[in-house]
Structure formats: structure tokens, C-alpha cells
Amino acid sequence: HLEKVRSDKPKVAITVVKKIGGAKNGGERKVLLKKNKSSLPTKAMVKKRTSKKYFKNHKRNIRKTLRKGKVLILLAGRHKGKRVVLLKALRSGLLLVTGPFSVNSCPLRRISQNYVIATKTRVNLKDFKVPKHINDSYFRRVAKKKNSRAERDIFAEKVEKYVPSEQRKADQKTVDEGVLKAIKGHKEGKIVLRYLKSMFSLRSNQFPHRLQF
């Protein structure tokens, strides 16, 4: 009975014959009504995975020597060679440091822990709290929209110099006040200030792996 039902079903045409012009093309050609997929998946069922484990949500492991108030030596960037005070580790894993600016002209900056040397000198910053709004997004620069007409004119191009905002200046002042207060409270405050002002450098007969910082 099943065989009869199957035989009664009308057959659906998969191909169609099309006429082709040209003397040496055969005149006719069979063409599929429904073309096959050009790219087939390697798996039969590909599941869509939820992207929960973003890189920004990864756990950041900070070195044990990098604690709040530690004096660090910068090894890269515009201020390399300067000694700075560590304020805190940000969510991105970068370190928030300051000179202070009034001591060695190093402003509030972020730097990777790979490019710092932690010294044994530490300033007591237990009473000082970094403002909450100073985070990773605080350092993000907003790109200005370019004028399409100005882009065409090659001679009109000008390199925009970065100028700190009034908010940045006010924050720098408040942070510096707190850090300087902690330095003055140190038993060797004057020596620590001189230490922060001095630049780090190596002589020809000095090796960093043999030095104690």
C-alpha cells in the first residue's frame, strides 16, 4: 500500500533544458532550477555561542609588589626614567600613576605593569582616596568630526595639539595635594621628594638585574 502511495506522487522536475546560442555550444543545456550552495558549513549543526567572556571582563592579575603608594620607575612612554607614585590598579589592568606633577611634571597617567619597576620605597596613602570618576573611560579622548571640505584641501591640514581640560587640571591638583601630604608625613619625606625628582639611569658598569630598587 505504501509503495502505491509513493508511485502516485507527481515527480517534480529538478532540471530544465535551456537553449544556448552559438555554433559549437551544443544548442541545449540542462540547468538546475535550484542552484547548490557555493559554500557549505563544515559542521551539520553550528550553534551560536553567547559572547560573555569578553577580553575586557577577563580577570587582571597584578604583581604583588605593585601596591598603592609604591614608588615606581617608568620604563616606557614620554616620561620614561621618571619615578612616580602608584595610586591604584584600574579595571583594565593598567596602573594609575602620578608624579606628582608639581614635583617631576608627570601628570595622571595609565601604564602597563610590564613597563614599570617597583621600588621598596612606599608612601602611606591609606587616608587618601582617588576620585571615583578617574577610571579607564576618564582617559578616553573624543575624536572630533572632520569637515569634508577641509579634507580636500591638503594645505589646510593642521595637527591638533592635545590640551588638558579644566576638569583634568582640577583633578590633577586635588590628587597632587593628597599625595604630597602623604609624602610630607613620611619619616624621610625630604629624601623621598628628592628621589622622585631624580631621573633613573644606568651607567656602563651597572646591570639592572643586580640592582636593588
C-alpha atoms as an extended CHARMM CRD file, in Angstrom:
* protein
*
       213  EXT
         1         1  HSD       CA              0.0000000000        0.0000000000        0.0000000000  PROA      1               0.0000000000
         2         2  LEU       CA              2.8770000000        2.3720000000        0.8370000000  PROA      2               0.0000000000
         3         3  GLU       CA              4.5320000000        1.6120000000       -2.4880000000  PROA      3               0.0000000000
         4         4  LYS       CA              1.3610000000        2.6170000000       -4.3670000000  PROA      4               0.0000000000
         5         5  VAL       CA              1.1220000000        5.9330000000       -2.4760000000  PROA      5               0.0000000000
         6         6  ARG       CA              4.7360000000        6.7230000000       -3.3060000000  PROA      6               0.0000000000
         7         7  SER       CA              4.2670000000        5.9050000000       -7.0020000000  PROA      7               0.0000000000
         8         8  ASP       CA              1.1950000000        8.1250000000       -7.2250000000  PROA      8               0.0000000000
         9         9  LYS       CA              3.1090000000       11.2520000000       -6.1730000000  PROA      9               0.0000000000
        10        10  PRO       CA              3.9430000000       13.5030000000       -9.1440000000  PROA      10              0.0000000000
        11        11  LYS       CA              7.6380000000       13.8960000000       -9.8690000000  PROA      11              0.0000000000
        12        12  VAL       CA              8.9950000000       17.4280000000       -9.5100000000  PROA      12              0.0000000000
        13        13  ALA       CA             11.4940000000       18.4620000000      -12.1590000000  PROA      13              0.0000000000
        14        14  ILE       CA             14.9370000000       19.3690000000      -10.7790000000  PROA      14              0.0000000000
        15        15  THR       CA             16.4360000000       20.4880000000      -14.0530000000  PROA      15              0.0000000000
        16        16  VAL       CA             15.2380000000       22.4030000000      -17.0620000000  PROA      16              0.0000000000
        17        17  VAL       CA             16.5400000000       22.4000000000      -20.6320000000  PROA      17              0.0000000000
        18        18  LYS       CA             17.6220000000       25.7690000000      -21.9170000000  PROA      18              0.0000000000
        19        19  LYS       CA             18.5410000000       26.6930000000      -25.4440000000  PROA      19              0.0000000000
        20        20  ILE       CA             22.0010000000       28.1370000000      -25.9230000000  PROA      20              0.0000000000
        21        21  GLY       CA             23.1300000000       30.1510000000      -28.9000000000  PROA      21              0.0000000000
        22        22  GLY       CA             26.3810000000       29.6360000000      -30.7180000000  PROA      22              0.0000000000
        23        23  ALA       CA             27.5480000000       27.1980000000      -33.3700000000  PROA      23              0.0000000000
        24        24  LYS       CA             29.7380000000       25.0000000000      -31.1390000000  PROA      24              0.0000000000
        25        25  ASN       CA             27.7850000000       25.0970000000      -27.8290000000  PROA      25              0.0000000000
        26        26  GLY       CA             25.5040000000       22.0950000000      -28.4610000000  PROA      26              0.0000000000
        27        27  GLY       CA             22.2960000000       24.0990000000      -28.7670000000  PROA      27              0.0000000000
        28        28  GLU       CA             20.8440000000       22.8740000000      -25.4320000000  PROA      28              0.0000000000
        29        29  ARG       CA             21.9970000000       22.5420000000      -21.8440000000  PROA      29              0.0000000000
        30        30  LYS       CA             20.4830000000       21.1200000000      -18.6540000000  PROA      30              0.0000000000
        31        31  VAL       CA             20.3880000000       23.6640000000      -15.8450000000  PROA      31              0.0000000000
        32        32  LEU       CA             19.4020000000       23.1220000000      -12.1910000000  PROA      32              0.0000000000
        33        33  LEU       CA             16.2720000000       25.0020000000      -11.1380000000  PROA      33              0.0000000000
        34        34  LYS       CA             17.6500000000       25.4400000000       -7.6310000000  PROA      34              0.0000000000
        35        35  LYS       CA             21.3540000000       26.1360000000       -7.5650000000  PROA      35              0.0000000000
        36        36  ASN       CA             23.5570000000       24.4090000000       -4.9710000000  PROA      36              0.0000000000
        37        37  LYS       CA             25.2170000000       26.3990000000       -2.2060000000  PROA      37              0.0000000000
        38        38  SER       CA             28.6550000000       27.6600000000       -3.1140000000  PROA      38              0.0000000000
        39        39  SER       CA             29.9470000000       27.2840000000        0.4720000000  PROA      39              0.0000000000
        40        40  LEU       CA             28.8150000000       24.5030000000        2.7390000000  PROA      40              0.0000000000
        41        41  PRO       CA             29.3220000000       24.5090000000        6.5510000000  PROA      41              0.0000000000
        42        42  THR       CA             31.9190000000       22.0760000000        7.9400000000  PROA      42              0.0000000000
        43        43  LYS       CA             29.5110000000       21.0540000000       10.7130000000  PROA      43              0.0000000000
        44        44  ALA       CA             25.9590000000       19.8790000000       10.2360000000  PROA      44              0.0000000000
        45        45  MET       CA             24.6540000000       21.9850000000       13.1440000000  PROA      45              0.0000000000
        46        46  VAL       CA             26.5380000000       25.1620000000       14.0230000000  PROA      46              0.0000000000
        47        47  LYS       CA             25.4510000000       26.5570000000       17.3960000000  PROA      47              0.0000000000
        48        48  LYS       CA             25.5390000000       30.2510000000       18.0740000000  PROA      48              0.0000000000
        49        49  ARG       CA             27.5350000000       30.8600000000       21.2360000000  PROA      49              0.0000000000
        50        50  THR       CA             26.8770000000       33.7570000000       23.5630000000  PROA      50              0.0000000000
        51        51  SER       CA             29.9420000000       36.0010000000       23.7890000000  PROA      51              0.0000000000
        52        52  LYS       CA             30.0260000000       36.5030000000       27.5530000000  PROA      52              0.0000000000
        53        53  LYS       CA             33.7690000000       36.1760000000       28.0870000000  PROA      53              0.0000000000
        54        54  TYR       CA             34.8760000000       39.4760000000       26.6180000000  PROA      54              0.0000000000
        55        55  PHE       CA             38.5280000000       40.4340000000       26.9450000000  PROA      55              0.0000000000
        56        56  LYS       CA             37.5600000000       43.4970000000       28.9850000000  PROA      56              0.0000000000
        57        57  ASN       CA             35.8350000000       41.2030000000       31.5250000000  PROA      57              0.0000000000
        58        58  HSD       CA             38.8900000000       38.9490000000       31.9800000000  PROA      58              0.0000000000
        59        59  LYS       CA             40.4570000000       38.8010000000       35.4170000000  PROA      59              0.0000000000
        60        60  ARG       CA             43.5490000000       41.0010000000       35.6900000000  PROA      60              0.0000000000
        61        61  ASN       CA             46.4450000000       39.7200000000       37.7430000000  PROA      61              0.0000000000
        62        62  ILE       CA             48.5590000000       42.4970000000       39.2180000000  PROA      62              0.0000000000
        63        63  ARG       CA             52.0400000000       41.7810000000       40.6250000000  PROA      63              0.0000000000
        64        64  LYS       CA             52.1950000000       41.5270000000       44.4110000000  PROA      64              0.0000000000
        65        65  THR       CA             54.8850000000       44.2090000000       44.5620000000  PROA      65              0.0000000000
        66        66  LEU       CA             52.5650000000       46.7600000000       42.9300000000  PROA      66              0.0000000000
        67        67  ARG       CA             50.6390000000       48.1630000000       45.8870000000  PROA      67              0.0000000000
        68        68  LYS       CA             49.0170000000       51.5340000000       46.4940000000  PROA      68              0.0000000000
        69        69  GLY       CA             51.6080000000       54.1680000000       47.3920000000  PROA      69              0.0000000000
        70        70  LYS       CA             54.6070000000       52.3460000000       45.8890000000  PROA      70              0.0000000000
        71        71  VAL       CA             57.2070000000       54.4160000000       44.0630000000  PROA      71              0.0000000000
        72        72  LEU       CA             57.6520000000       53.0440000000       40.5260000000  PROA      72              0.0000000000
        73        73  ILE       CA             60.2170000000       53.6720000000       37.7990000000  PROA      73              0.0000000000
        74        74  LEU       CA             58.7170000000       54.1530000000       34.3290000000  PROA      74              0.0000000000
        75        75  LEU       CA             60.4960000000       52.2710000000       31.5320000000  PROA      75              0.0000000000
        76        76  ALA       CA             58.4510000000       53.3970000000       28.5200000000  PROA      76              0.0000000000
        77        77  GLY       CA             56.4760000000       56.3340000000       27.1890000000  PROA      77              0.0000000000
        78        78  ARG       CA             57.0790000000       60.0550000000       27.1770000000  PROA      78              0.0000000000
        79        79  HSD       CA             58.0100000000       60.0950000000       30.8720000000  PROA      79              0.0000000000
        80        80  LYS       CA             60.3570000000       57.0880000000       30.8850000000  PROA      80              0.0000000000
        81        81  GLY       CA             63.0550000000       57.2610000000       33.5210000000  PROA      81              0.0000000000
        82        82  LYS       CA             60.8740000000       59.1970000000       35.9500000000  PROA      82              0.0000000000
        83        83  ARG       CA             59.8840000000       57.9690000000       39.3890000000  PROA      83              0.0000000000
        84        84  VAL       CA             56.1540000000       58.1090000000       40.1010000000  PROA      84              0.0000000000
        85        85  VAL       CA             53.6790000000       57.1470000000       42.8360000000  PROA      85              0.0000000000
        86        86  LEU       CA             51.1940000000       54.3280000000       42.2040000000  PROA      86              0.0000000000
        87        87  LEU       CA             47.6140000000       55.3580000000       43.0370000000  PROA      87              0.0000000000
        88        88  LYS       CA             45.6690000000       52.2120000000       42.0950000000  PROA      88              0.0000000000
        89        89  ALA       CA             45.2070000000       49.4340000000       39.5370000000  PROA      89              0.0000000000
        90        90  LEU       CA             42.3250000000       50.0920000000       37.1350000000  PROA      90              0.0000000000
        91        91  ARG       CA             39.7770000000       47.5580000000       35.8970000000  PROA      91              0.0000000000
        92        92  SER       CA             41.5710000000       47.2260000000       32.5400000000  PROA      92              0.0000000000
        93        93  GLY       CA             44.7340000000       46.0500000000       34.3530000000  PROA      93              0.0000000000
        94        94  LEU       CA             46.5900000000       49.3070000000       33.7190000000  PROA      94              0.0000000000
        95        95  LEU       CA             48.2030000000       51.1960000000       36.5970000000  PROA      95              0.0000000000
        96        96  LEU       CA             47.1620000000       54.7250000000       37.5230000000  PROA      96              0.0000000000
        97        97  VAL       CA             50.2280000000       56.7810000000       38.4620000000  PROA      97              0.0000000000
        98        98  THR       CA             51.1620000000       60.3950000000       39.1290000000  PROA      98              0.0000000000
        99        99  GLY       CA             54.4680000000       62.2660000000       39.5470000000  PROA      99              0.0000000000
       100       100  PRO       CA             53.1150000000       64.2980000000       41.3330000000  PROA      100             0.0000000000
       101       101  PHE       CA             53.0170000000       66.8900000000       38.5400000000  PROA      101             0.0000000000
       102       102  SER       CA             54.4110000000       69.6860000000       40.7310000000  PROA      102             0.0000000000
       103       103  VAL       CA             57.4570000000       67.5100000000       41.5710000000  PROA      103             0.0000000000
       104       104  ASN       CA             58.5750000000       65.9630000000       38.2570000000  PROA      104             0.0000000000
       105       105  SER       CA             55.9750000000       67.1520000000       35.6690000000  PROA      105             0.0000000000
       106       106  CYS       CA             54.4140000000       63.6890000000       35.2910000000  PROA      106             0.0000000000
       107       107  PRO       CA             50.6020000000       64.0170000000       35.2240000000  PROA      107             0.0000000000
       108       108  LEU       CA             47.9290000000       61.4110000000       35.9320000000  PROA      108             0.0000000000
       109       109  ARG       CA             48.6980000000       58.5880000000       33.5330000000  PROA      109             0.0000000000
       110       110  ARG       CA             47.9270000000       54.9580000000       32.8330000000  PROA      110             0.0000000000
       111       111  ILE       CA             50.7190000000       52.4870000000       32.1650000000  PROA      111             0.0000000000
       112       112  SER       CA             51.0520000000       48.7300000000       31.8190000000  PROA      112             0.0000000000
       113       113  GLN       CA             52.7070000000       46.8230000000       34.6600000000  PROA      113             0.0000000000
       114       114  ASN       CA             55.1550000000       45.3820000000       32.0990000000  PROA      114             0.0000000000
       115       115  TYR       CA             56.8340000000       48.7830000000       31.7760000000  PROA      115             0.0000000000
       116       116  VAL       CA             57.4740000000       49.6290000000       35.4370000000  PROA      116             0.0000000000
       117       117  ILE       CA             59.9960000000       48.6570000000       38.1150000000  PROA      117             0.0000000000
       118       118  ALA       CA             58.6200000000       48.5540000000       41.6560000000  PROA      118             0.0000000000
       119       119  THR       CA             60.9380000000       50.0180000000       44.3010000000  PROA      119             0.0000000000
       120       120  LYS       CA             60.9630000000       49.3230000000       48.0390000000  PROA      120             0.0000000000
       121       121  THR       CA             60.0250000000       52.9420000000       48.7690000000  PROA      121             0.0000000000
       122       122  ARG       CA             56.3670000000       53.3510000000       49.6940000000  PROA      122             0.0000000000
       123       123  VAL       CA             54.1970000000       56.3240000000       50.6340000000  PROA      123             0.0000000000
       124       124  ASN       CA             51.2870000000       55.8220000000       53.0340000000  PROA      124             0.0000000000
       125       125  LEU       CA             48.1220000000       56.5820000000       51.0150000000  PROA      125             0.0000000000
       126       126  LYS       CA             45.6120000000       54.8410000000       53.2850000000  PROA      126             0.0000000000
       127       127  ASP       CA             43.8040000000       58.0830000000       54.1180000000  PROA      127             0.0000000000
       128       128  PHE       CA             43.8130000000       59.2850000000       50.5050000000  PROA      128             0.0000000000
       129       129  LYS       CA             41.0670000000       58.0900000000       48.1310000000  PROA      129             0.0000000000
       130       130  VAL       CA             41.2650000000       58.5220000000       44.3750000000  PROA      130             0.0000000000
       131       131  PRO       CA             38.0850000000       60.1770000000       42.9810000000  PROA      131             0.0000000000
       132       132  LYS       CA             35.6630000000       57.5520000000       41.6050000000  PROA      132             0.0000000000
       133       133  HSD       CA             35.2790000000       59.2440000000       38.2290000000  PROA      133             0.0000000000
       134       134  ILE       CA             39.0050000000       58.7350000000       37.4620000000  PROA      134             0.0000000000
       135       135  ASN       CA             38.7800000000       55.3960000000       35.6440000000  PROA      135             0.0000000000
       136       136  ASP       CA             39.5550000000       53.9740000000       32.1930000000  PROA      136             0.0000000000
       137       137  SER       CA             36.8170000000       55.9720000000       30.4550000000  PROA      137             0.0000000000
       138       138  TYR       CA             38.2030000000       59.1660000000       32.0430000000  PROA      138             0.0000000000
       139       139  PHE       CA             41.2990000000       58.9060000000       29.7990000000  PROA      139             0.0000000000
       140       140  ARG       CA             39.3380000000       58.2360000000       26.6010000000  PROA      140             0.0000000000
       141       141  ARG       CA             39.7220000000       61.0100000000       24.0450000000  PROA      141             0.0000000000
       142       142  VAL       CA             36.7190000000       62.0310000000       21.9350000000  PROA      142             0.0000000000
       143       143  ALA       CA             37.5740000000       62.2660000000       18.2300000000  PROA      143             0.0000000000
       144       144  LYS       CA             36.3250000000       65.4400000000       16.5790000000  PROA      144             0.0000000000
       145       145  LYS       CA             34.3080000000       65.2610000000       13.3520000000  PROA      145             0.0000000000
       146       146  LYS       CA             36.3270000000       66.2810000000       10.3280000000  PROA      146             0.0000000000
       147       147  ASN       CA             34.9560000000       68.6660000000        7.7400000000  PROA      147             0.0000000000
       148       148  SER       CA             34.7570000000       67.0670000000        4.2830000000  PROA      148             0.0000000000
       149       149  ARG       CA             35.8440000000       70.3040000000        2.5620000000  PROA      149             0.0000000000
       150       150  ALA       CA             38.8420000000       70.6880000000        4.8400000000  PROA      150             0.0000000000
       151       151  GLU       CA             39.9430000000       67.1360000000        3.9880000000  PROA      151             0.0000000000
       152       152  ARG       CA             40.1770000000       68.0080000000        0.3000000000  PROA      152             0.0000000000
       153       153  ASP       CA             42.4860000000       70.9370000000        0.9280000000  PROA      153             0.0000000000
       154       154  ILE       CA             45.9320000000       69.4700000000        1.6540000000  PROA      154             0.0000000000
       155       155  PHE       CA             47.4330000000       72.7880000000        2.7690000000  PROA      155             0.0000000000
       156       156  ALA       CA             44.6400000000       73.4160000000        5.2980000000  PROA      156             0.0000000000
       157       157  GLU       CA             45.5660000000       70.3470000000        7.3930000000  PROA      157             0.0000000000
       158       158  LYS       CA             46.7550000000       71.2090000000       10.8870000000  PROA      158             0.0000000000
       159       159  VAL       CA             47.9600000000       68.8510000000       13.6030000000  PROA      159             0.0000000000
       160       160  GLU       CA             45.8090000000       69.4110000000       16.6780000000  PROA      160             0.0000000000
       161       161  LYS       CA             47.8110000000       69.6220000000       19.8830000000  PROA      161             0.0000000000
       162       162  TYR       CA             46.3600000000       67.9840000000       22.9810000000  PROA      162             0.0000000000
       163       163  VAL       CA             45.3250000000       70.4960000000       25.6460000000  PROA      163             0.0000000000
       164       164  PRO       CA             44.1460000000       69.2150000000       29.0680000000  PROA      164             0.0000000000
       165       165  SER       CA             40.6410000000       70.2640000000       30.0870000000  PROA      165             0.0000000000
       166       166  GLU       CA             39.8220000000       72.3290000000       33.1780000000  PROA      166             0.0000000000
       167       167  GLN       CA             38.3880000000       69.1960000000       34.8050000000  PROA      167             0.0000000000
       168       168  ARG       CA             41.6920000000       67.3620000000       34.2460000000  PROA      168             0.0000000000
       169       169  LYS       CA             43.6390000000       70.2580000000       35.7490000000  PROA      169             0.0000000000
       170       170  ALA       CA             41.3790000000       70.3840000000       38.8230000000  PROA      170             0.0000000000
       171       171  ASP       CA             41.6510000000       66.6080000000       39.3330000000  PROA      171             0.0000000000
       172       172  GLN       CA             45.4410000000       66.7670000000       38.9990000000  PROA      172             0.0000000000
       173       173  LYS       CA             45.5720000000       69.4590000000       41.6760000000  PROA      173             0.0000000000
       174       174  THR       CA             43.4200000000       67.5030000000       44.1650000000  PROA      174             0.0000000000
       175       175  VAL       CA             45.3790000000       64.2620000000       43.6160000000  PROA      175             0.0000000000
       176       176  ASP       CA             48.7440000000       66.0390000000       43.9540000000  PROA      176             0.0000000000
       177       177  GLU       CA             47.6560000000       67.6700000000       47.2090000000  PROA      177             0.0000000000
       178       178  GLY       CA             46.7690000000       64.2750000000       48.7090000000  PROA      178             0.0000000000
       179       179  VAL       CA             49.9960000000       62.6120000000       47.5330000000  PROA      179             0.0000000000
       180       180  LEU       CA             52.2300000000       65.4980000000       48.6810000000  PROA      180             0.0000000000
       181       181  LYS       CA             50.5380000000       65.4580000000       52.0960000000  PROA      181             0.0000000000
       182       182  ALA       CA             51.3780000000       61.7390000000       52.4000000000  PROA      182             0.0000000000
       183       183  ILE       CA             54.9980000000       62.3490000000       51.2850000000  PROA      183             0.0000000000
       184       184  LYS       CA             55.4380000000       65.0910000000       53.8920000000  PROA      184             0.0000000000
       185       185  GLY       CA             54.0650000000       62.7030000000       56.5270000000  PROA      185             0.0000000000
       186       186  HSD       CA             56.7860000000       60.1730000000       55.6700000000  PROA      186             0.0000000000
       187       187  LYS       CA             59.6860000000       59.9840000000       58.1440000000  PROA      187             0.0000000000
       188       188  GLU       CA             62.1170000000       60.6660000000       55.2610000000  PROA      188             0.0000000000
       189       189  GLY       CA             59.8280000000       62.9910000000       53.3110000000  PROA      189             0.0000000000
       190       190  LYS       CA             62.5550000000       65.3240000000       52.0210000000  PROA      190             0.0000000000
       191       191  ILE       CA             64.6320000000       62.4130000000       50.7110000000  PROA      191             0.0000000000
       192       192  VAL       CA             61.5440000000       60.8860000000       49.0340000000  PROA      192             0.0000000000
       193       193  LEU       CA             60.8500000000       64.2110000000       47.2590000000  PROA      193             0.0000000000
       194       194  ARG       CA             64.4450000000       64.3610000000       46.0040000000  PROA      194             0.0000000000
       195       195  TYR       CA             64.1510000000       60.7070000000       44.9420000000  PROA      195             0.0000000000
       196       196  LEU       CA             61.0040000000       61.4740000000       42.9010000000  PROA      196             0.0000000000
       197       197  LYS       CA             62.6510000000       64.4860000000       41.2620000000  PROA      197             0.0000000000
       198       198  SER       CA             65.7170000000       62.4980000000       40.1450000000  PROA      198             0.0000000000
       199       199  MET       CA             65.7350000000       60.5530000000       36.8640000000  PROA      199             0.0000000000
       200       200  PHE       CA             66.5910000000       56.8710000000       36.6440000000  PROA      200             0.0000000000
       201       201  SER       CA             69.6100000000       55.9830000000       34.5000000000  PROA      201             0.0000000000
       202       202  LEU       CA             72.2390000000       53.2560000000       34.2370000000  PROA      202             0.0000000000
       203       203  ARG       CA             75.9850000000       53.5870000000       33.7820000000  PROA      203             0.0000000000
       204       204  SER       CA             78.0860000000       51.3190000000       31.6170000000  PROA      204             0.0000000000
       205       205  ASN       CA             79.1790000000       49.1650000000       34.5770000000  PROA      205             0.0000000000
       206       206  GLN       CA             75.6520000000       48.8280000000       36.1040000000  PROA      206             0.0000000000
       207       207  PHE       CA             73.2870000000       45.9340000000       35.4230000000  PROA      207             0.0000000000
       208       208  PRO       CA             69.5570000000       46.2110000000       36.3220000000  PROA      208             0.0000000000
       209       209  HSD       CA             69.2440000000       42.5530000000       37.4040000000  PROA      209             0.0000000000
       210       210  ARG       CA             71.9540000000       43.1110000000       40.0490000000  PROA      210             0.0000000000
       211       211  LEU       CA             70.4520000000       46.3290000000       41.4490000000  PROA      211             0.0000000000
       212       212  GLN       CA             68.0910000000       46.5980000000       44.4120000000  PROA      212             0.0000000000
       213       213  PHE       CA             65.4100000000       49.2240000000       43.9720000000  PROA      213             0.0000000000
